JSON list of C-alpha atoms in Angstrom, two decimals:
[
{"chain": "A", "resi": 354, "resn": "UNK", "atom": "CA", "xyz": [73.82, 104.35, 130.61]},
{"chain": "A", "resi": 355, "resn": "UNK", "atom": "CA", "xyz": [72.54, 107.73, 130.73]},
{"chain": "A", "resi": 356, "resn": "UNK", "atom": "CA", "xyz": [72.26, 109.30, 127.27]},
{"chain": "A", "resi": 357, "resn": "UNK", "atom": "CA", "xyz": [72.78, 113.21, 126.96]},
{"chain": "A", "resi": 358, "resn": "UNK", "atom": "CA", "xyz": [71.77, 114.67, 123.43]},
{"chain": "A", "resi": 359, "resn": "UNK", "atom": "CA", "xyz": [70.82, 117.80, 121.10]},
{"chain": "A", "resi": 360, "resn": "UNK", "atom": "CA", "xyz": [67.56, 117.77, 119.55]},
{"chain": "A", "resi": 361, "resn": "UNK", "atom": "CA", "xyz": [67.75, 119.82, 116.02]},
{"chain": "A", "resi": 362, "resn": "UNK", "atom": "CA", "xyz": [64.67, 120.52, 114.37]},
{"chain": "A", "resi": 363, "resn": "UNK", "atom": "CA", "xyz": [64.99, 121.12, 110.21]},
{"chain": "A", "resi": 364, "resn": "UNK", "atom": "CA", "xyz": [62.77, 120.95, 106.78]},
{"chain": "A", "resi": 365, "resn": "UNK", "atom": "CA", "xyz": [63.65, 117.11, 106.95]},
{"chain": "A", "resi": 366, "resn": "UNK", "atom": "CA", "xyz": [61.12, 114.60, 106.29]},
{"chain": "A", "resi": 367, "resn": "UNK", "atom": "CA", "xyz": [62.49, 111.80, 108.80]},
{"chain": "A", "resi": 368, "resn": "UNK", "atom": "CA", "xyz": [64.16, 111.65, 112.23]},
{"chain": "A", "resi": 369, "resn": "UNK", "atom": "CA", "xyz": [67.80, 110.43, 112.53]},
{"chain": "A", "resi": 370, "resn": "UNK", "atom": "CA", "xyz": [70.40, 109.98, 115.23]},
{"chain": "A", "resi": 371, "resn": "UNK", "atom": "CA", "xyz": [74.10, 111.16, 114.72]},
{"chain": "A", "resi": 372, "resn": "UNK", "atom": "CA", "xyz": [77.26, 110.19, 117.18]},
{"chain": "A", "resi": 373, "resn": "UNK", "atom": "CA", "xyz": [79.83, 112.73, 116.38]},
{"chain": "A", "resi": 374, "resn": "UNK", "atom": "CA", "xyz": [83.49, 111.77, 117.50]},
{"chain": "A", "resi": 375, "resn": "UNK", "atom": "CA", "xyz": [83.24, 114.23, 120.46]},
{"chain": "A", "resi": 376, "resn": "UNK", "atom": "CA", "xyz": [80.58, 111.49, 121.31]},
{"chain": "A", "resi": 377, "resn": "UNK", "atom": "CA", "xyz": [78.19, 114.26, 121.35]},
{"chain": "A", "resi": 378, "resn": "UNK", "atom": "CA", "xyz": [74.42, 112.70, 120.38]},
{"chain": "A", "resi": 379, "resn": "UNK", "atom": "CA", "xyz": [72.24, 114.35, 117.36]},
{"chain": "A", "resi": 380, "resn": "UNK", "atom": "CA", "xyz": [68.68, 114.23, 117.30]},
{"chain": "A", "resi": 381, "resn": "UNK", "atom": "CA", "xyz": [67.58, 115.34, 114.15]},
{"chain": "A", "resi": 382, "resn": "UNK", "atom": "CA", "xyz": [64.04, 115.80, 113.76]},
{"chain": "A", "resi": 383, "resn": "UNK", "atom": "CA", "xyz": [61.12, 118.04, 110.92]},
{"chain": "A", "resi": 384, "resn": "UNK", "atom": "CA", "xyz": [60.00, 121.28, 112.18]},
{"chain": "A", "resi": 385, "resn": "UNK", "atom": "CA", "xyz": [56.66, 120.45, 114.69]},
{"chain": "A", "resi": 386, "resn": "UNK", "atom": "CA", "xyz": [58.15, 117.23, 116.26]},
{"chain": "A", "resi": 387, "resn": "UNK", "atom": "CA", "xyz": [57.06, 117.14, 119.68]},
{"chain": "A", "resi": 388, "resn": "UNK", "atom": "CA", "xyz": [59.60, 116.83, 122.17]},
{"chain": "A", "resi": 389, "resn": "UNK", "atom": "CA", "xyz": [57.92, 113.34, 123.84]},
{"chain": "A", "resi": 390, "resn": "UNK", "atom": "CA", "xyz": [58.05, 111.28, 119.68]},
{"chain": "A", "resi": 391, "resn": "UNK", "atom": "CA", "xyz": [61.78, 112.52, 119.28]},
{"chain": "A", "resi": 392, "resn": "UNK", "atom": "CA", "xyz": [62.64, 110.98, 123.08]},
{"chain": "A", "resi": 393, "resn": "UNK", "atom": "CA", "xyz": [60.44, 107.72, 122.25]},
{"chain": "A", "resi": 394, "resn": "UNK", "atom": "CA", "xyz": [62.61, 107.63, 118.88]},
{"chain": "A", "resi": 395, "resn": "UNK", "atom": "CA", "xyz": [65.47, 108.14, 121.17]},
{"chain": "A", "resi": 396, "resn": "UNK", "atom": "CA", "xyz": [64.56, 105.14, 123.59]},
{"chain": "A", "resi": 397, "resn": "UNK", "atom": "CA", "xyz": [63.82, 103.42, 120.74]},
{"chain": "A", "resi": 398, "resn": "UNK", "atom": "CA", "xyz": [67.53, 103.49, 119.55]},
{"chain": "A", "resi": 399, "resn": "UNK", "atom": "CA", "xyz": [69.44, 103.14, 122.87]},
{"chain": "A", "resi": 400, "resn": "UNK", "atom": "CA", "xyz": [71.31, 100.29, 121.99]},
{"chain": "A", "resi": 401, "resn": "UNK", "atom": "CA", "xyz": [72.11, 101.62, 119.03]},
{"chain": "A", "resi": 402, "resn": "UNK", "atom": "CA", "xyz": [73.47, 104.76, 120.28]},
{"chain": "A", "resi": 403, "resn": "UNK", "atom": "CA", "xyz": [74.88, 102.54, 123.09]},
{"chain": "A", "resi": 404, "resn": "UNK", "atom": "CA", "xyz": [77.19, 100.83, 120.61]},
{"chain": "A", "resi": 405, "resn": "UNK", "atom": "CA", "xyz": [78.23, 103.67, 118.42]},
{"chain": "A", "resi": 406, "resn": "UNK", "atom": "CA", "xyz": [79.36, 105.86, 121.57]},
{"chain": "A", "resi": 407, "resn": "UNK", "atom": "CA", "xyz": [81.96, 102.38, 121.86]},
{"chain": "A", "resi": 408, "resn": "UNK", "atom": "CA", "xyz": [82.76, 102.07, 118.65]},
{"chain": "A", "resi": 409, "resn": "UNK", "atom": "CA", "xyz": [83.80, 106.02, 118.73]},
{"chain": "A", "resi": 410, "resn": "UNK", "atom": "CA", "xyz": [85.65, 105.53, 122.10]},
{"chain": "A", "resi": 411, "resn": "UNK", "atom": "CA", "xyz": [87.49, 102.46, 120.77]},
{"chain": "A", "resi": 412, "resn": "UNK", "atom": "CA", "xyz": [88.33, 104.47, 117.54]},
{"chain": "A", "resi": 413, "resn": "UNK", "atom": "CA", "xyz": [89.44, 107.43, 120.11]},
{"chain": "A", "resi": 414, "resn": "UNK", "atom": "CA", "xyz": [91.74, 105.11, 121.85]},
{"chain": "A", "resi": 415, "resn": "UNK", "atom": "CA", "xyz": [93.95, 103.32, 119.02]},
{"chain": "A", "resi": 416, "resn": "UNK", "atom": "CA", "xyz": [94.21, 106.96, 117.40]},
{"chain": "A", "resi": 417, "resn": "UNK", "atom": "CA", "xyz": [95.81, 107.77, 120.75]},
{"chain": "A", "resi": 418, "resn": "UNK", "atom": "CA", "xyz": [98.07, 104.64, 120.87]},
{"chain": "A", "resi": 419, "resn": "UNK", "atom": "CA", "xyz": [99.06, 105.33, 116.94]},
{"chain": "A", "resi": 420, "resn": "UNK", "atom": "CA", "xyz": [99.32, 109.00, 117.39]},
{"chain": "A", "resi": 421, "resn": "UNK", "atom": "CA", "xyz": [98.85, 111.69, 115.32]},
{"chain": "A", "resi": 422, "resn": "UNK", "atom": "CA", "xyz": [99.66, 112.75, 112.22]},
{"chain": "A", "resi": 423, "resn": "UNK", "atom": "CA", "xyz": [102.57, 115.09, 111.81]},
{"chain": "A", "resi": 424, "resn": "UNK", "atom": "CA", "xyz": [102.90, 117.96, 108.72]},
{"chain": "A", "resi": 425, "resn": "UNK", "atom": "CA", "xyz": [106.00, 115.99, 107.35]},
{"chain": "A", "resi": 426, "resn": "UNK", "atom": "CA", "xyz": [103.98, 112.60, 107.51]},
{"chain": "A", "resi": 427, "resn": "UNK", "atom": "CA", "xyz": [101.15, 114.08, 105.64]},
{"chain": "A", "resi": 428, "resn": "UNK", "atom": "CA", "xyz": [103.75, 115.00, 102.78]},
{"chain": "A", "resi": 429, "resn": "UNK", "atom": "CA", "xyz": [104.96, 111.63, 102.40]},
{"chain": "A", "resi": 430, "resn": "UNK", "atom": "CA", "xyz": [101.90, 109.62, 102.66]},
{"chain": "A", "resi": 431, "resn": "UNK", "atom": "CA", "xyz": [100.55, 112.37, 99.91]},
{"chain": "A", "resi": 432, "resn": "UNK", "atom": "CA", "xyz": [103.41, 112.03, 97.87]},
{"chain": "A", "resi": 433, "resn": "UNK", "atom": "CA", "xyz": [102.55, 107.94, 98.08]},
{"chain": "A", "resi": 434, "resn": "UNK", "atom": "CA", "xyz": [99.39, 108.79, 97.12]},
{"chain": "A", "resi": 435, "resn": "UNK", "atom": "CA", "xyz": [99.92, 110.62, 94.03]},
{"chain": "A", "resi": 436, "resn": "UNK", "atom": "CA", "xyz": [101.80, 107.79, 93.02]},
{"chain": "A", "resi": 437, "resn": "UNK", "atom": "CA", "xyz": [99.16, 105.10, 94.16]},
{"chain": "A", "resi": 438, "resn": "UNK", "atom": "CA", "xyz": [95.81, 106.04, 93.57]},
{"chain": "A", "resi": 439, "resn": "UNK", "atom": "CA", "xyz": [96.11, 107.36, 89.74]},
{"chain": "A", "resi": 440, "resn": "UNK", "atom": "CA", "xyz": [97.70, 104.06, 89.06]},
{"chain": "A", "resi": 441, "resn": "UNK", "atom": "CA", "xyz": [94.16, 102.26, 90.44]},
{"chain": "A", "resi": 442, "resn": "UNK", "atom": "CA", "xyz": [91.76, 104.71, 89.03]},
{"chain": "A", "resi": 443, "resn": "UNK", "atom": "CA", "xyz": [93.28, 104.10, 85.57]},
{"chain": "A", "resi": 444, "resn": "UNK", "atom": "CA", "xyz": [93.20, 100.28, 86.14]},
{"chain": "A", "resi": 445, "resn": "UNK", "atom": "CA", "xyz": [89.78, 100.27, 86.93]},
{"chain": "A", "resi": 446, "resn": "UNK", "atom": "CA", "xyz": [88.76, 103.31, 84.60]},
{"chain": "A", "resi": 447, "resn": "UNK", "atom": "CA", "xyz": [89.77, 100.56, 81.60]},
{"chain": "A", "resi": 448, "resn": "UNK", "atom": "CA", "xyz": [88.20, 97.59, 82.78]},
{"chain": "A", "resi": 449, "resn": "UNK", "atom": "CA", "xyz": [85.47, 99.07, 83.20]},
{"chain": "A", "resi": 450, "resn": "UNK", "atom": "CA", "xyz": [85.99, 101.24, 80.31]},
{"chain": "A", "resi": 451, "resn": "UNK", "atom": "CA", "xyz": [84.86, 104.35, 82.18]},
{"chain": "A", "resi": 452, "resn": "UNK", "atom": "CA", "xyz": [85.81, 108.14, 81.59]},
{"chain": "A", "resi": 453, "resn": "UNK", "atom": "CA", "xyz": [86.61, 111.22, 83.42]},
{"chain": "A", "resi": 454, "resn": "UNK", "atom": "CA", "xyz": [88.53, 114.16, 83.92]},
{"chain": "A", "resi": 455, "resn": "UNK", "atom": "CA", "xyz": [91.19, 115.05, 86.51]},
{"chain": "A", "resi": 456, "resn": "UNK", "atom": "CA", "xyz": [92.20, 113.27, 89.54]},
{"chain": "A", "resi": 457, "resn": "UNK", "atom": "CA", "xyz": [92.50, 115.69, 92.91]},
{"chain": "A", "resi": 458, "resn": "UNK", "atom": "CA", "xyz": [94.11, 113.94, 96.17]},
{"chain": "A", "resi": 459, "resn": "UNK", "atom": "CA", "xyz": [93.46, 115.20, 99.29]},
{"chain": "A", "resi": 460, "resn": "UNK", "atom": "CA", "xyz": [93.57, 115.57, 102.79]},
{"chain": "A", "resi": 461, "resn": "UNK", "atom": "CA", "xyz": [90.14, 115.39, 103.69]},
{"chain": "A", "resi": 462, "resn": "UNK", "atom": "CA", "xyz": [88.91, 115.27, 107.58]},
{"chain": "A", "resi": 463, "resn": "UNK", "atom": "CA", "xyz": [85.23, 114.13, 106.76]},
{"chain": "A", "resi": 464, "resn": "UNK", "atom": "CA", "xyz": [85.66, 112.45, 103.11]},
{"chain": "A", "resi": 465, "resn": "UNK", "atom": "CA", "xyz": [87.33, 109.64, 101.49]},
{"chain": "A", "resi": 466, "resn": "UNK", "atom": "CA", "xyz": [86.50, 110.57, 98.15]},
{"chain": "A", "resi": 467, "resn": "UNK", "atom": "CA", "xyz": [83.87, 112.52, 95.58]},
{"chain": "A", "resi": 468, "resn": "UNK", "atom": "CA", "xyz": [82.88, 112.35, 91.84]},
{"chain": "A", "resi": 469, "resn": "UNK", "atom": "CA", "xyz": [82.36, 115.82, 90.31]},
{"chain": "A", "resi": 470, "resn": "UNK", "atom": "CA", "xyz": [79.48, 116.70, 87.52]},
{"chain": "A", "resi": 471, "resn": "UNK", "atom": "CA", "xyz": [82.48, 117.45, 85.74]},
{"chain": "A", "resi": 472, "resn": "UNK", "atom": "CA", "xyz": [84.32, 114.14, 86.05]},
{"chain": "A", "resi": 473, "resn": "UNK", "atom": "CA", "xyz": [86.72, 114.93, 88.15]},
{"chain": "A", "resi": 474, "resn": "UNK", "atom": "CA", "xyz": [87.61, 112.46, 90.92]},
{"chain": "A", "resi": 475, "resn": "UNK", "atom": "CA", "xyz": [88.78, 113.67, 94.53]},
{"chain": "A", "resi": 476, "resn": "UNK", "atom": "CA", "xyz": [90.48, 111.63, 97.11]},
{"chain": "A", "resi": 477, "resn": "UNK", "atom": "CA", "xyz": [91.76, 111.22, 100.64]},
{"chain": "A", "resi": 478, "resn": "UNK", "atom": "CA", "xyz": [95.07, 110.64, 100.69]},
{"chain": "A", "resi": 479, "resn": "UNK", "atom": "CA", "xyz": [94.94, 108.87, 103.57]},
{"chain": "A", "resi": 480, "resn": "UNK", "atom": "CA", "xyz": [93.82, 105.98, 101.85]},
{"chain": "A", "resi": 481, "resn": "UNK", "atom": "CA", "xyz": [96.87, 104.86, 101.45]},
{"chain": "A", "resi": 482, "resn": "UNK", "atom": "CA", "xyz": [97.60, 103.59, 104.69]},
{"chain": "A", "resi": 483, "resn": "UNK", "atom": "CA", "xyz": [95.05, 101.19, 104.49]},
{"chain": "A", "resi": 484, "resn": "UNK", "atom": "CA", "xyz": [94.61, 97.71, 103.24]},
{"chain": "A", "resi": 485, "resn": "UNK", "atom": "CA", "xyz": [94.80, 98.18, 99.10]},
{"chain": "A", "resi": 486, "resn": "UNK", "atom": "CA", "xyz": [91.44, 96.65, 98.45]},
{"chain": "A", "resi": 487, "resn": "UNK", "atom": "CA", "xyz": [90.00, 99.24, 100.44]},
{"chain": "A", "resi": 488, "resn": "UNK", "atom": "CA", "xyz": [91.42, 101.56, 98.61]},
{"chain": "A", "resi": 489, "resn": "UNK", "atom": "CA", "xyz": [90.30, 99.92, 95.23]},
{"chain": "A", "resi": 490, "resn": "UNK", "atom": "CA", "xyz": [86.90, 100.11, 96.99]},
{"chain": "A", "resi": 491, "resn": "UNK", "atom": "CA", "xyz": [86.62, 104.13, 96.74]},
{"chain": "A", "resi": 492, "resn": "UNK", "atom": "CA", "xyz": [88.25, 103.90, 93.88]},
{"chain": "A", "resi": 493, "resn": "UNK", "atom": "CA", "xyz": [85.32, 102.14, 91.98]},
{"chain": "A", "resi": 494, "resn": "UNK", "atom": "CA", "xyz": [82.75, 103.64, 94.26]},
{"chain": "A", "resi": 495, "resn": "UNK", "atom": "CA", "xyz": [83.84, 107.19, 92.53]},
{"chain": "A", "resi": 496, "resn": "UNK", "atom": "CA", "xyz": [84.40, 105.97, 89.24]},
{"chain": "A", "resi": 497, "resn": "UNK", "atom": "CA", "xyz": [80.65, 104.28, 88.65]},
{"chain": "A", "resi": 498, "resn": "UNK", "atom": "CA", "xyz": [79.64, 107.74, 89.58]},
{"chain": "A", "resi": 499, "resn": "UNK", "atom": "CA", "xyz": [80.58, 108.67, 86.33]},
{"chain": "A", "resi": 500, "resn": "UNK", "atom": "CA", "xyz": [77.44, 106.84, 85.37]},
{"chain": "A", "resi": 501, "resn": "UNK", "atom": "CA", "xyz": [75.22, 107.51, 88.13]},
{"chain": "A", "resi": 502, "resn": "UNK", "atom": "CA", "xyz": [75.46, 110.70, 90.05]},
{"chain": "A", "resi": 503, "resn": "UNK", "atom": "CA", "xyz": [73.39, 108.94, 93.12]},
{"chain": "A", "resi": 504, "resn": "UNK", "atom": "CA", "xyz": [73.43, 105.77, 95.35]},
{"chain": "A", "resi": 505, "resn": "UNK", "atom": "CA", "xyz": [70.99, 104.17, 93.59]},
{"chain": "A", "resi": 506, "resn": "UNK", "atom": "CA", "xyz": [70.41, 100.05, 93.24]},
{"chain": "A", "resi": 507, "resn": "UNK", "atom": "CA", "xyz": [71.29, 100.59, 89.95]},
{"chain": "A", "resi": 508, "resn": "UNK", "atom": "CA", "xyz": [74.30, 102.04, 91.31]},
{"chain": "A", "resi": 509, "resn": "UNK", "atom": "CA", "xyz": [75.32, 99.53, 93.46]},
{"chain": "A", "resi": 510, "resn": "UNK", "atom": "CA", "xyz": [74.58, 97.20, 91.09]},
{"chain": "A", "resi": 511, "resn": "UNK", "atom": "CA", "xyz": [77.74, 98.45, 88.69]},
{"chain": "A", "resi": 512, "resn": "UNK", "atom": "CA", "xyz": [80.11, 98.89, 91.58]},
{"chain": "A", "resi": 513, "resn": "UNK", "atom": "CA", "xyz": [79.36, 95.28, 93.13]},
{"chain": "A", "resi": 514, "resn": "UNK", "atom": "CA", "xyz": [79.76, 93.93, 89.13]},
{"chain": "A", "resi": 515, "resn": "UNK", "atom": "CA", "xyz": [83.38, 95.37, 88.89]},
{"chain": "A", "resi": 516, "resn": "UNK", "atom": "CA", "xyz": [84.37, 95.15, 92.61]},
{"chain": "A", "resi": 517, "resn": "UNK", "atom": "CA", "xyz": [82.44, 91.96, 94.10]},
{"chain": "A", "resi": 518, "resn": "UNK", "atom": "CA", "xyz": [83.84, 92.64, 97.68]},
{"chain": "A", "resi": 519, "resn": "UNK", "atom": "CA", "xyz": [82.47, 95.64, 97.97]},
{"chain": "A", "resi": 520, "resn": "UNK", "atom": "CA", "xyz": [80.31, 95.63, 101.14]},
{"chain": "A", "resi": 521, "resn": "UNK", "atom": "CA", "xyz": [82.84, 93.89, 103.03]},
{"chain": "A", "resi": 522, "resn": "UNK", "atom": "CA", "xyz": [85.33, 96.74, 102.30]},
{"chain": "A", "resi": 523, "resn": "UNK", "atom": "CA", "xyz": [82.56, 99.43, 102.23]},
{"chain": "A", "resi": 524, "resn": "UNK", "atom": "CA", "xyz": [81.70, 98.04, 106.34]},
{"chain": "A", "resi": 525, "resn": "UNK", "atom": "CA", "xyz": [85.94, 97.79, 107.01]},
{"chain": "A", "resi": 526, "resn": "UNK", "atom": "CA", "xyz": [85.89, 101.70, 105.77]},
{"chain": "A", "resi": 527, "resn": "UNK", "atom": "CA", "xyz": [83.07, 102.55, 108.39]},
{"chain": "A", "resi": 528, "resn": "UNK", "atom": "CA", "xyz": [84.44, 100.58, 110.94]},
{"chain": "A", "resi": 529, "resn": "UNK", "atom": "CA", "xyz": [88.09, 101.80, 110.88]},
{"chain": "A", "resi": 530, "resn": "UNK", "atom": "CA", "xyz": [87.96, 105.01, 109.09]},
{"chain": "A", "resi": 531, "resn": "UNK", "atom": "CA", "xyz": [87.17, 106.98, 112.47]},
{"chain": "A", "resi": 532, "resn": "UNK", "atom": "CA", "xyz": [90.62, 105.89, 113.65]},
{"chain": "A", "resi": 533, "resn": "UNK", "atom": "CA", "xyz": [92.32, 107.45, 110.59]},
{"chain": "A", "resi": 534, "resn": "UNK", "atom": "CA", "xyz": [90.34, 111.03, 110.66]},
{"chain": "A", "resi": 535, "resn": "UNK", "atom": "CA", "xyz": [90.89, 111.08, 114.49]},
{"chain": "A", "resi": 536, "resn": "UNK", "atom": "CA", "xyz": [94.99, 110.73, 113.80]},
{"chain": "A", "resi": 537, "resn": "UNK", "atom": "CA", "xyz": [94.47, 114.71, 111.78]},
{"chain": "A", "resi": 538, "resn": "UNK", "atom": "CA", "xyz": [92.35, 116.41, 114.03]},
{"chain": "A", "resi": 539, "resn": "UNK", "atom": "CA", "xyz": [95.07, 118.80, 114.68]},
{"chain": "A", "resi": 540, "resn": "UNK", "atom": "CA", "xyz": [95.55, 119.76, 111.52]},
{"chain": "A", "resi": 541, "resn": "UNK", "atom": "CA", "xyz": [92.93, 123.25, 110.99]},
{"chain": "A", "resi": 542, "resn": "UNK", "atom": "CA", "xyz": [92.96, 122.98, 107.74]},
{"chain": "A", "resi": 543, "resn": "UNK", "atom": "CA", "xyz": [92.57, 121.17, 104.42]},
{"chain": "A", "resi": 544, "resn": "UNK", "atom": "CA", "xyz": [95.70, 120.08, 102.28]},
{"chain": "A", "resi": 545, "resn": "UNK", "atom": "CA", "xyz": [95.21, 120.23, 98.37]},
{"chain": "A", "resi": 546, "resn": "UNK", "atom": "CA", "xyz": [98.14, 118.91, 95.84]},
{"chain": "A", "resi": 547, "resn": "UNK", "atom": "CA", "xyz": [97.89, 119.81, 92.35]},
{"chain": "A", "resi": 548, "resn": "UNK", "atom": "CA", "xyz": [95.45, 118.24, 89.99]},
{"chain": "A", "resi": 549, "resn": "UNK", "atom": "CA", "xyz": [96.88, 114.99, 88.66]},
{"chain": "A", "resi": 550, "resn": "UNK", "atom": "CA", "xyz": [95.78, 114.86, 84.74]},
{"chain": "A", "resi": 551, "resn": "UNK", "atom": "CA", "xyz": [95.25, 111.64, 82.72]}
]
């Protein structure tokens, strides 16, 4: 398989590889990387690459057989999620006994949710056309950012304590979530509702 990619050189401190959806390949490399250690890295990760350009073109292909996403859609499944996700970020706010501010749902082409320095919690309101404990999943993920603003083990450590299936939800979301932003790719812009208070 012959592998055609964009080398972008940055203040970074590491080199990484990026599939976008378009299956376009990014090399990201620092500033001075010769062109010969970012095609090694390259070789190096072929069958990595290899897999990820399938998994996109699989995603690609069940977006096409579910179709997209139509403006009246959006209002319904957002109009679900108002309902929804405040109702799971307030079950899991008291068992964990966990604060914060306003709630924000979304349409979001990139994101599935964010934690503010504020304490405000954002999410995609496509969420809630998945399977509800992946949904929990973000839910928790944003609300033990209230404690740490990071992805530390210390982190990880909280979420897995009040969500112990965590990972298998958190690898579901990568898996399948491609599927879900490629069904809105029409859509040039970003939909915001009205901030949901406690």
């Amino acid at each position: 398989m012959k592998i055609t990619y964009v080398i972008q050189k940055s203040r970074r401190r590491s080199m990484s590889i990026q599939v976008a959806d378009d299956r376009k390949i990014i090399v990201k490399v620092p500033l001075g990387t010769p062109t010969f250690v970012a095609e090694n890295f390259i070789r190096e990760k072929k069958d990595w690459i290899t897999k990820q350009i399938e998994k996109v073109e699989k995603q690609s292909k069940l977006a096409d057989f579910m179709g997209p996403l139509t403006e009246e859609d959006i209002r319904q499944i957002k109009k679900k999620a108002r309902v929804i996700i405040p109702q799971r970020v307030e079950y899991y706010a008291k068992m964990a006994d966990i604060s914060y501010n306003r709630i924000f749902i979304r349409l979001q082409k990139s994101r599935w949710g964010s934690c503010s320095v504020d304490g405000n919690l954002n999410f995609n309101c496509l969420l809630v056309l998945m399977p509800p404990e992946i949904l929990d999943s973000v839910v928790v993920h944003e609300l033990c950012h209230r404690h740490h603003m990071n992805h530390s083990k210390e982190f990880y450590d909280e979420v897995l304590r009040i969500f112990p299936d965590y990972k298998r939800c958190n690898k579901w979301l990568k898996q399948n979530g491609g599927v879900y932003f490629k069904r809105i790719e029409n859509f040039g812009f970003e939909c915001h509702s009205n901030a949901l208070a406690r």
